[in-house]
Amino acid sequence: MNGYRQRTENKRKAIQLAALDLFASHGIAKVSLAEIAKKARVSPVTIYNYFGTKDALVKAVMIYFLEEEWRRQIELMQSDLPFHVKVKKLMFDGEEWTGKWNKEILEELLSNDEEWKIMVENVFEDVLPELMRFIETGKNEGYIDHDLSSNTILVYFRLLKEIKLTPIYKEVSTNTRMLEELSKIIFYGLLNYKIEE
């Protein structure tokens, strides 16, 4: 990457991080481009040149958030930790990211905006191969039941991850006992004995 492109990327990242911090603290509606520019140490014109509108910047910041979250999780999946420890961390760690988002931003993430849904799906498609490898590793190491299809497990993981983006999870995330109990349910289910069929 040449010097100009590197400076451009650095400015884009500074703008996104500044916007992320301000949106998390004050909500999207209350933050102006001028405030973001001041925090990022760039001019409002620079933000306009890179992103166009505030709405476009909001989407770019959320995509950045999702990409960073997935990057962190891919690093975890590829780590040398035991499989069950990785699953627990994937489900419950990362509050430095998800804990930042207020109700307004969570609603935006869960909105019915088709363009936004497509962008989220594109991010997910990029990490899908790594998730499938992770599931296969769990099966090969005996942690995941071989009778369960990888696609079903993938849907289960996606449901668990989407719960983290809901306001109720923000309340749960500070309750250590509840997190431990949820972890137990994830690994062992609700029943403490085998039902005769």
Coordinates of C-alpha atoms in Angstrom, one line a residue:
M1 CA 0.0 0.0 0.0
N2 CA 1.5 3.4 -1.0
G3 CA 1.7 6.4 1.3
Y4 CA -1.4 8.1 0.0
R5 CA -3.6 5.0 0.3
Q6 CA -2.3 4.4 3.8
R7 CA -3.1 7.9 4.9
T8 CA -6.6 7.6 3.4
E9 CA -7.2 4.3 5.2
N10 CA -5.9 5.8 8.5
K11 CA -8.3 8.7 8.1
R12 CA -11.3 6.5 7.3
K13 CA -10.5 4.3 10.3
A14 CA -10.2 7.4 12.6
I15 CA -13.5 8.7 11.4
Q16 CA -15.2 5.3 11.9
L17 CA -13.8 4.9 15.4
A18 CA -14.7 8.4 16.4
A19 CA -18.3 7.9 15.1
L20 CA -18.5 4.5 16.8
D21 CA -17.5 6.1 20.1
L22 CA -19.9 9.1 19.8
F23 CA -22.8 7.0 18.5
A24 CA -22.4 4.6 21.5
S25 CA -22.2 7.5 24.0
H26 CA -24.9 9.8 22.6
G27 CA -27.0 7.9 20.1
I28 CA -26.9 8.3 16.3
A29 CA -29.5 11.2 16.1
K30 CA -27.7 13.5 18.5
V31 CA -24.3 13.3 16.9
S32 CA -23.4 15.7 14.1
L33 CA -20.8 15.2 11.4
A34 CA -19.0 18.3 12.8
E35 CA -18.6 16.5 16.2
I36 CA -17.3 13.4 14.5
A37 CA -14.8 15.4 12.4
K38 CA -13.6 17.2 15.5
K39 CA -13.0 13.9 17.4
A40 CA -11.4 12.3 14.4
R41 CA -9.2 15.4 13.8
V42 CA -10.3 15.8 10.2
S43 CA -12.5 18.3 8.4
P44 CA -16.3 17.8 7.8
V45 CA -15.4 18.0 4.1
T46 CA -13.2 14.9 4.5
I47 CA -16.0 12.9 6.0
Y48 CA -18.3 14.0 3.1
N49 CA -15.6 13.0 0.6
Y50 CA -15.2 9.6 2.1
F51 CA -18.7 8.7 3.1
G52 CA -21.1 11.2 1.4
T53 CA -24.0 11.3 4.0
K54 CA -24.4 10.7 7.7
D55 CA -26.6 7.7 6.8
A56 CA -23.8 6.2 4.7
L57 CA -21.3 6.8 7.5
V58 CA -23.7 5.0 10.0
K59 CA -23.8 2.0 7.8
A60 CA -20.0 2.0 7.3
V61 CA -19.4 2.2 11.0
M62 CA -21.8 -0.7 11.7
I63 CA -20.1 -2.8 9.0
Y64 CA -16.7 -1.9 10.5
F65 CA -18.1 -3.0 13.9
L66 CA -19.3 -6.3 12.5
E67 CA -16.0 -6.9 10.6
E68 CA -13.9 -6.2 13.7
E69 CA -16.1 -8.5 15.8
W70 CA -15.8 -11.3 13.3
R71 CA -12.1 -10.8 12.9
R72 CA -11.7 -11.1 16.7
Q73 CA -13.8 -14.3 16.7
I74 CA -11.9 -15.8 13.8
E75 CA -8.7 -15.3 15.7
L76 CA -10.3 -17.0 18.7
M77 CA -11.5 -20.0 16.5
Q78 CA -8.0 -20.4 15.1
S79 CA -6.3 -20.2 18.6
D80 CA -4.9 -23.2 20.5
L81 CA -7.6 -23.0 23.3
P82 CA -9.7 -26.2 23.9
F83 CA -12.9 -26.3 21.8
H84 CA -15.3 -25.9 24.6
V85 CA -13.4 -22.8 25.9
K86 CA -13.6 -21.3 22.5
V87 CA -17.3 -21.8 22.3
K88 CA -17.9 -20.2 25.7
K89 CA -15.7 -17.2 24.7
L90 CA -17.5 -16.9 21.3
M91 CA -20.8 -16.7 23.1
F92 CA -20.1 -14.5 26.0
D93 CA -16.9 -12.5 25.5
G94 CA -16.5 -9.2 23.6
E95 CA -18.4 -6.9 25.8
E96 CA -16.0 -4.1 24.9
W97 CA -17.8 -4.1 21.6
T98 CA -21.3 -5.2 22.1
G99 CA -21.6 -3.4 25.5
K100 CA -21.0 -0.1 23.7
W101 CA -24.2 -0.1 21.7
N102 CA -27.3 1.7 23.0
K103 CA -30.9 0.9 22.2
E104 CA -31.0 3.2 19.1
I105 CA -28.0 1.4 17.5
L106 CA -29.3 -2.0 18.3
E107 CA -32.6 -1.1 16.7
E108 CA -30.7 0.0 13.6
L109 CA -28.8 -3.3 13.5
L110 CA -32.0 -5.2 13.7
S111 CA -33.9 -3.0 11.3
N112 CA -35.8 -4.1 8.2
D113 CA -33.6 -2.0 5.9
E114 CA -32.9 -4.3 3.0
E115 CA -29.6 -2.7 2.0
W116 CA -28.4 -3.1 5.6
K117 CA -29.5 -6.8 5.7
I118 CA -27.6 -7.4 2.5
M119 CA -24.4 -5.8 3.9
V120 CA -24.7 -7.9 7.1
E121 CA -25.1 -11.1 5.0
N122 CA -22.1 -10.2 2.9
V123 CA -20.0 -9.9 6.1
F124 CA -21.3 -13.2 7.3
E125 CA -20.6 -14.9 4.0
D126 CA -17.0 -13.8 4.3
V127 CA -16.5 -15.7 7.6
L128 CA -18.8 -18.7 6.7
P129 CA -15.9 -21.0 5.6
E130 CA -14.1 -20.4 8.9
L131 CA -17.3 -21.1 10.9
M132 CA -17.8 -24.4 9.0
R133 CA -14.2 -25.4 9.7
F134 CA -14.8 -24.6 13.4
I135 CA -17.9 -26.8 13.5
E136 CA -16.1 -29.7 11.8
T137 CA -13.2 -29.4 14.3
G138 CA -15.8 -29.7 17.1
K139 CA -17.2 -32.9 15.5
N140 CA -13.7 -34.4 14.9
E141 CA -12.7 -33.7 18.5
G142 CA -15.9 -35.3 19.9
Y143 CA -17.4 -32.1 21.3
I144 CA -20.3 -31.9 18.8
D145 CA -22.7 -34.7 18.0
H146 CA -21.9 -36.2 14.6
D147 CA -25.6 -36.8 14.0
L148 CA -26.2 -33.0 13.9
S149 CA -25.7 -31.4 10.5
S150 CA -23.2 -28.6 10.2
N151 CA -26.0 -26.4 8.7
T152 CA -28.2 -26.9 11.8
I153 CA -25.3 -26.1 14.1
L154 CA -24.5 -23.0 12.1
V155 CA -28.2 -21.8 12.5
Y156 CA -27.9 -22.4 16.2
F157 CA -24.7 -20.4 16.5
R158 CA -26.3 -17.6 14.4
L159 CA -29.3 -17.5 16.7
L160 CA -27.0 -17.3 19.8
K161 CA -25.0 -14.5 18.2
E162 CA -28.1 -12.5 17.2
I163 CA -29.3 -12.6 20.9
K164 CA -26.2 -10.6 21.8
L165 CA -27.5 -7.7 19.7
T166 CA -30.8 -7.4 21.7
P167 CA -31.4 -5.0 24.6
I168 CA -32.2 -8.0 26.9
Y169 CA -28.7 -9.3 26.5
K170 CA -27.2 -6.1 27.7
E171 CA -29.0 -6.7 31.1
V172 CA -27.9 -10.4 31.2
S173 CA -24.2 -9.6 30.3
T174 CA -23.6 -8.1 33.8
N175 CA -25.1 -11.1 35.7
T176 CA -22.2 -13.6 36.2
R177 CA -24.5 -16.4 37.5
M178 CA -26.9 -16.1 34.6
L179 CA -24.1 -16.2 32.1
E180 CA -22.8 -19.4 33.7
E181 CA -26.2 -20.9 33.6
L182 CA -26.7 -19.9 30.0
S183 CA -23.3 -21.5 29.2
K184 CA -24.5 -24.7 30.9
I185 CA -27.7 -24.7 28.8
I186 CA -25.7 -24.2 25.6
F187 CA -23.4 -27.2 26.4
Y188 CA -25.8 -29.6 28.1
G189 CA -29.4 -28.5 27.2
L190 CA -32.2 -28.0 29.7
L191 CA -32.7 -31.7 30.7
N192 CA -30.6 -33.5 33.4
Y193 CA -31.7 -37.0 32.3
K194 CA -32.3 -38.8 29.1
I195 CA -36.0 -39.1 28.1
E196 CA -37.1 -42.5 26.9
E197 CA -38.6 -42.3 23.4

